[in-house]
Coordinates of C-alpha atoms and ligand atoms in Angstrom, one line a residue:
M25 CA 0.0 0.0 0.0
V26 CA 2.6 2.6 1.2
S27 CA 5.1 1.8 -1.7
F28 CA 2.4 2.1 -4.4
F29 CA 1.3 5.5 -3.0
K30 CA 4.9 6.6 -2.5
T31 CA 6.0 6.0 -6.1
K32 CA 2.7 7.4 -7.4
Y33 CA 3.0 10.4 -5.1
E34 CA 6.7 10.9 -5.7
S35 CA 6.4 10.8 -9.5
I36 CA 3.6 13.5 -9.3
L37 CA 5.8 15.6 -7.0
N38 CA 8.8 15.2 -9.3
R39 CA 6.7 16.3 -12.2
I40 CA 5.3 19.3 -10.3
F41 CA 8.4 20.2 -8.3
P42 CA 11.6 19.0 -10.0
S43 CA 14.0 18.7 -7.0
G44 CA 16.2 21.4 -8.4
F45 CA 13.2 23.8 -8.5
Y46 CA 11.8 23.3 -5.0
P47 CA 14.8 22.5 -2.8
T48 CA 13.1 21.9 0.5
R49 CA 10.5 19.6 -0.8
P50 CA 8.4 19.2 2.3
F51 CA 7.6 15.6 2.2
N52 CA 9.3 12.2 2.9
L53 CA 6.4 9.9 2.9
N54 CA 7.8 7.6 5.6
E55 CA 8.1 10.7 7.8
V56 CA 4.5 11.7 6.8
H57 CA 3.3 8.2 7.7
M58 CA 5.3 8.2 10.9
D59 CA 3.9 11.6 11.9
D60 CA 0.4 10.4 11.3
L61 CA 1.0 7.4 13.5
I62 CA 2.6 9.5 16.2
K63 CA -0.5 11.8 16.2
K64 CA -2.8 8.7 16.2
A65 CA -0.9 7.2 19.2
A66 CA -1.1 10.4 21.1
E67 CA -4.9 10.7 20.4
D68 CA -5.4 7.1 21.4
L69 CA -3.5 7.6 24.6
A70 CA -5.4 10.8 25.4
A71 CA -8.7 8.9 25.0
A72 CA -7.5 5.8 26.9
G73 CA -8.3 5.4 30.6
K74 CA -6.1 2.4 31.5
V75 CA -2.8 2.3 29.8
T76 CA -0.1 -0.3 30.3
A77 CA 3.1 -1.1 28.5
L78 CA 4.9 -4.4 27.7
T79 CA 8.6 -3.9 27.0
G80 CA 11.5 -6.0 25.8
A81 CA 15.3 -5.7 25.2
G82 CA 14.8 -3.3 22.3
I83 CA 13.9 -0.4 24.7
S84 CA 17.3 -0.9 26.4
T85 CA 19.5 -1.0 23.2
E86 CA 19.8 2.8 23.2
S87 CA 21.3 2.4 26.8
G88 CA 24.0 0.1 25.4
I89 CA 22.5 -3.2 26.4
P90 CA 22.5 -5.6 23.4
P91 CA 19.2 -7.3 22.4
F92 CA 18.9 -11.1 22.4
R93 CA 17.9 -11.6 18.8
G94 CA 18.6 -9.9 15.5
K95 CA 21.7 -8.0 14.5
G96 CA 24.2 -7.8 17.3
G97 CA 22.0 -10.0 19.5
L98 CA 23.5 -12.0 22.3
W99 CA 22.0 -15.2 20.9
E100 CA 24.0 -14.6 17.7
R101 CA 27.1 -15.0 19.8
F102 CA 26.0 -17.6 22.3
D103 CA 23.7 -20.6 22.3
P104 CA 20.9 -19.7 24.8
M105 CA 20.5 -23.3 25.7
E106 CA 24.2 -23.4 26.6
I107 CA 24.4 -20.4 28.8
A108 CA 20.9 -19.2 29.7
H109 CA 19.0 -22.4 30.6
I110 CA 18.7 -23.6 34.2
D111 CA 20.1 -27.0 33.3
A112 CA 23.2 -25.3 31.9
F113 CA 23.6 -23.3 35.1
M114 CA 23.1 -26.4 37.3
K115 CA 25.6 -28.4 35.2
D116 CA 28.4 -25.7 35.1
P117 CA 27.6 -22.5 37.1
A118 CA 31.1 -21.2 36.6
K119 CA 30.8 -21.4 32.8
V120 CA 27.5 -19.5 32.9
W121 CA 29.0 -16.9 35.3
N122 CA 32.1 -16.5 33.2
I123 CA 30.2 -16.0 29.9
L124 CA 26.8 -14.5 30.6
V125 CA 26.7 -13.1 34.1
K126 CA 30.1 -11.3 34.1
E127 CA 29.2 -9.7 30.7
M128 CA 25.8 -8.7 31.8
K129 CA 27.1 -7.3 35.1
A130 CA 29.6 -5.1 33.3
I131 CA 26.9 -3.7 31.1
V132 CA 24.0 -3.4 33.5
D133 CA 26.1 -1.9 36.3
T134 CA 26.8 1.1 34.2
A135 CA 23.7 1.4 32.0
T136 CA 21.3 4.4 32.4
P137 CA 17.8 5.0 31.2
N138 CA 17.3 6.4 27.7
D139 CA 14.4 8.5 26.2
G140 CA 12.4 5.3 25.6
H141 CA 12.4 4.5 29.4
K142 CA 12.0 8.2 30.2
G143 CA 9.0 8.5 27.9
L144 CA 7.1 5.8 29.7
A145 CA 8.0 7.4 33.0
K146 CA 6.6 10.7 31.7
L147 CA 3.4 8.9 30.7
E148 CA 3.1 7.7 34.3
A149 CA 3.8 11.2 35.6
M150 CA 1.1 12.5 33.3
G151 CA -1.3 10.1 35.0
K152 CA -1.7 8.1 31.8
L153 CA 0.3 4.9 32.4
K154 CA 0.3 2.9 35.6
T155 CA 2.1 -0.4 35.1
V156 CA 5.0 -1.4 33.0
I157 CA 5.3 -5.2 32.3
T158 CA 8.9 -5.7 31.4
Q159 CA 10.9 -8.8 30.1
N160 CA 14.1 -6.8 30.9
I161 CA 16.2 -7.6 34.0
D162 CA 18.1 -4.3 33.9
G163 CA 16.0 -2.2 36.3
L164 CA 16.1 0.8 33.9
H165 CA 12.3 1.4 34.1
Q166 CA 12.5 2.0 37.8
A167 CA 15.7 4.1 37.4
A168 CA 13.7 6.2 34.9
G169 CA 10.9 6.8 37.4
N170 CA 8.2 4.2 36.8
T171 CA 6.9 3.1 40.1
D172 CA 4.9 0.0 39.2
V173 CA 7.1 -2.3 37.2
I174 CA 6.4 -6.0 36.9
E175 CA 9.7 -7.8 36.3
F176 CA 8.3 -10.7 34.3
H177 CA 11.7 -12.4 33.9
G178 CA 13.0 -11.4 37.3
T179 CA 15.9 -9.0 37.8
F180 CA 19.6 -8.8 37.5
A181 CA 19.8 -6.2 40.3
W182 CA 20.0 -9.1 42.8
Q183 CA 21.8 -12.5 43.1
R184 CA 20.2 -15.3 45.1
C185 CA 21.8 -18.2 47.0
M186 CA 20.8 -21.5 45.5
D187 CA 20.8 -23.1 49.0
C188 CA 19.4 -20.6 51.5
S189 CA 17.9 -18.1 49.1
R190 CA 19.7 -15.2 50.8
K191 CA 19.8 -12.2 48.4
Y192 CA 22.8 -10.0 47.5
E193 CA 22.8 -6.8 45.5
T194 CA 24.6 -7.6 42.3
R195 CA 26.7 -4.4 42.6
E196 CA 28.1 -5.7 45.9
V197 CA 28.9 -9.2 44.7
D198 CA 32.7 -9.9 44.6
I199 CA 33.2 -11.7 41.2
S200 CA 36.9 -12.2 41.7
K201 CA 36.0 -15.8 42.6
I202 CA 33.6 -17.6 40.2
P203 CA 31.0 -18.7 40.9
P204 CA 30.6 -16.3 43.9
L205 CA 29.4 -18.0 47.1
C206 CA 26.9 -17.1 49.8
I207 CA 28.1 -17.0 53.4
C208 CA 26.3 -20.3 53.8
G209 CA 28.6 -21.7 51.1
G210 CA 25.8 -21.9 48.5
I211 CA 26.3 -20.8 44.9
L212 CA 24.9 -17.4 43.9
R213 CA 22.7 -17.1 40.8
P214 CA 21.0 -14.1 39.1
D215 CA 17.5 -13.5 40.6
A216 CA 16.3 -13.7 37.0
V217 CA 14.3 -16.4 35.1
F218 CA 16.5 -18.8 33.1
F219 CA 15.0 -20.7 30.2
G220 CA 13.4 -23.8 31.6
E221 CA 12.1 -22.0 34.7
M222 CA 8.7 -20.8 35.6
I223 CA 7.7 -17.1 35.5
P224 CA 7.3 -15.8 39.1
Q225 CA 3.6 -16.5 39.9
D226 CA 2.7 -13.0 41.2
A227 CA 4.3 -11.4 38.1
L228 CA 2.3 -13.8 35.8
W229 CA -0.9 -13.3 37.7
R230 CA -0.7 -9.5 37.9
S231 CA 0.3 -9.2 34.2
R232 CA -2.6 -11.2 33.0
Q233 CA -4.9 -9.2 35.2
I234 CA -3.6 -5.9 33.9
A235 CA -3.5 -7.0 30.3
S236 CA -7.1 -8.0 30.5
D237 CA -8.1 -4.8 32.2
C238 CA -6.3 -2.2 30.2
D239 CA -7.8 -0.3 27.2
L240 CA -4.5 0.5 25.5
M241 CA -1.2 -1.5 25.6
L242 CA 2.0 -0.1 24.3
V243 CA 4.3 -2.9 23.1
V244 CA 7.8 -1.5 22.9
G245 CA 11.0 -3.2 21.7
T246 CA 10.1 -6.9 21.9
S247 CA 10.4 -9.5 19.2
A248 CA 7.2 -11.1 20.8
V249 CA 8.5 -14.6 20.3
V250 CA 9.0 -15.7 23.9
Q251 CA 6.1 -17.0 25.8
P252 CA 4.2 -16.4 28.0
A253 CA 5.2 -12.7 27.8
A254 CA 4.2 -12.5 24.2
L255 CA 0.7 -13.6 25.2
M256 CA 0.0 -10.4 27.1
P257 CA -0.8 -8.3 24.0
V258 CA -3.1 -11.1 22.8
I259 CA -4.9 -11.0 26.2
A260 CA -5.2 -7.3 25.9
K261 CA -6.5 -7.5 22.4
E262 CA -9.0 -10.2 23.2
S263 CA -10.2 -8.0 26.1
G264 CA -11.0 -5.1 23.7
A265 CA -7.8 -3.0 24.2
K266 CA -5.9 -1.2 21.5
V267 CA -2.4 -2.6 20.9
V268 CA 0.2 -0.2 19.7
E269 CA 3.6 -1.5 18.7
I270 CA 6.8 0.5 18.7
N271 CA 9.7 -1.3 17.0
P272 CA 12.0 -0.6 14.0
E273 CA 10.9 -4.1 12.7
R274 CA 7.7 -6.0 12.2
T275 CA 7.0 -8.8 14.7
P276 CA 4.5 -11.7 14.8
L277 CA 2.1 -9.3 16.4
T278 CA 2.1 -6.8 13.5
D279 CA -1.1 -6.8 11.5
E280 CA -2.3 -9.8 13.6
I281 CA -2.7 -8.4 17.1
S282 CA -1.4 -4.9 17.1
D283 CA -3.7 -2.2 15.7
Y284 CA -0.7 -0.4 14.2
L285 CA 3.1 -0.5 14.3
I286 CA 5.2 2.6 14.6
M287 CA 8.4 1.6 12.9
G288 CA 11.1 3.5 14.8
E289 CA 13.5 3.5 17.7
A290 CA 11.8 3.7 21.1
G291 CA 13.7 6.8 22.3
D292 CA 12.7 9.0 19.3
V293 CA 9.1 7.6 19.0
M294 CA 8.4 8.0 22.8
N295 CA 9.7 11.6 22.7
R296 CA 7.5 12.4 19.8
I297 CA 4.4 10.8 21.3
V298 CA 4.8 12.5 24.6
A299 CA 5.4 15.9 22.9
E300 CA 2.2 15.3 20.8
L301 CA 0.2 14.2 23.9
E302 CA 1.3 17.3 25.8
K303 CA 0.1 19.4 22.9
I304 CA -3.3 17.8 22.6
S305 CA -3.9 17.3 26.3
P306 CA -1.9 19.6 28.6
P307 CA -0.8 17.7 31.7
A308 CA -3.5 19.1 34.0
A309 CA -6.3 17.9 31.8
L310 CA -4.8 14.4 31.5
E311 CA -5.5 13.2 35.1
T312 CA -8.2 10.5 34.8
P313 CA -9.7 8.8 37.9
R314 CA -7.6 5.6 38.5
T315 CA -9.8 2.5 38.6
Q316 CA -7.0 0.0 37.7
S317 CA -6.5 -2.9 40.2
Ligands
LIG420 N1 13.6 0.6 19.9 C1 12.6 -0.3 19.8 N2 12.7 -1.6 19.5 C2 14.0 -2.0 19.1 C3 15.1 -1.1 19.2 C4 14.9 0.2 19.6 N3 15.9 1.1 19.7 N4 16.2 -1.9 18.8 C5 15.8 -3.1 18.6 N5 14.4 -3.2 18.8 C6 13.6 -4.4 18.6 C7 14.1 -5.4 17.6 O1 13.6 -5.2 16.3 C8 13.4 -6.7 18.2 O2 12.1 -6.9 17.7 O3 13.5 -5.0 19.9 C9 13.3 -6.4 19.7 C10 14.3 -7.1 20.6 O4 13.9 -8.5 20.5 P1 14.7 -9.6 21.4 O5 16.1 -9.4 21.4 O6 14.2 -10.9 21.0 O7 14.3 -9.2 22.9 P2 12.9 -9.6 23.7 O8 11.8 -9.6 22.9 O9 12.9 -8.8 24.9 O10 13.3 -11.2 24.2 C11 12.4 -11.8 25.0 O11 13.9 -13.6 25.3 O12 16.1 -14.2 25.4 C12 15.0 -14.1 26.2 O13 14.8 -13.6 28.5 C13 15.1 -13.1 27.3 O14 13.6 -11.4 28.0 C14 14.2 -12.0 26.9 C15 13.2 -12.7 26.0

């Protein structure tokens, strides 16, 4: 649809305004299209009462944290079943620590929120968004200011003893000896969900509840291939909510579950949506009575 219109449109433009004749030709159709979608997303947000967001690794790439899949993804370099499955950790915790945990620690310890995270925090401050359901274990939504973040895959901010379950803040863990040990002698592991493990029950239950109760779900930076997280937009859709995707690439949700996809980077897109929302509904007018559970 877009490419037909673009060529048709461009050829008319070229005939009317040969580029030499009208240097600042106003339109790049993708831009026009993106602008329309940004406006639409802001209007949909302004009209929505209960907004939630599902996020994935894509929202943290602009903070220097690599995604898992696609170009430059961790799983391009490592086999996830070799270093991110609970059986692999049980078999050789030192190997998983040396490859995955040390690398993640170095990145997550220094990462800071980007405009994508900050945009969602602004939506909360504007009284529009209440809960962020994140697959990320980097804690950047909380660092950006979101106060209700469901860590669907746990967190990397803490390490947990495999024997006594005592927790240690990752920043404090001395990794000169691998795998690091608890004072009880047990091995420490990230307080995150490895492949082959269950999603924390409260996180799963609350996420399903919020997905079925929201009237707009922003789906930001996820390839939507890992279950059960990728089920949340489906639950939202089935419950009558609008599903708006933000991702530079299409996903299995696009055209199937999501109402529309804004093909762009989370930082830029969130900045533009918030700016548009502030234009159409100045902050004071935005406060809607909270009914969400
Ligand atoms: N802004 C928005 N989206 C982006 C950006 C960006 N700047 N950069 C990349 N993306 C998109 C990619 O196009 C891709 O669709 O983010 C998505 C990242 O996908 P994955 O790497 O598969 O991450 P995610 O969906 O979070 O993976 C789910 O899989 O490996 C497990 O436990 C891990 O939580 C993770 C889960």
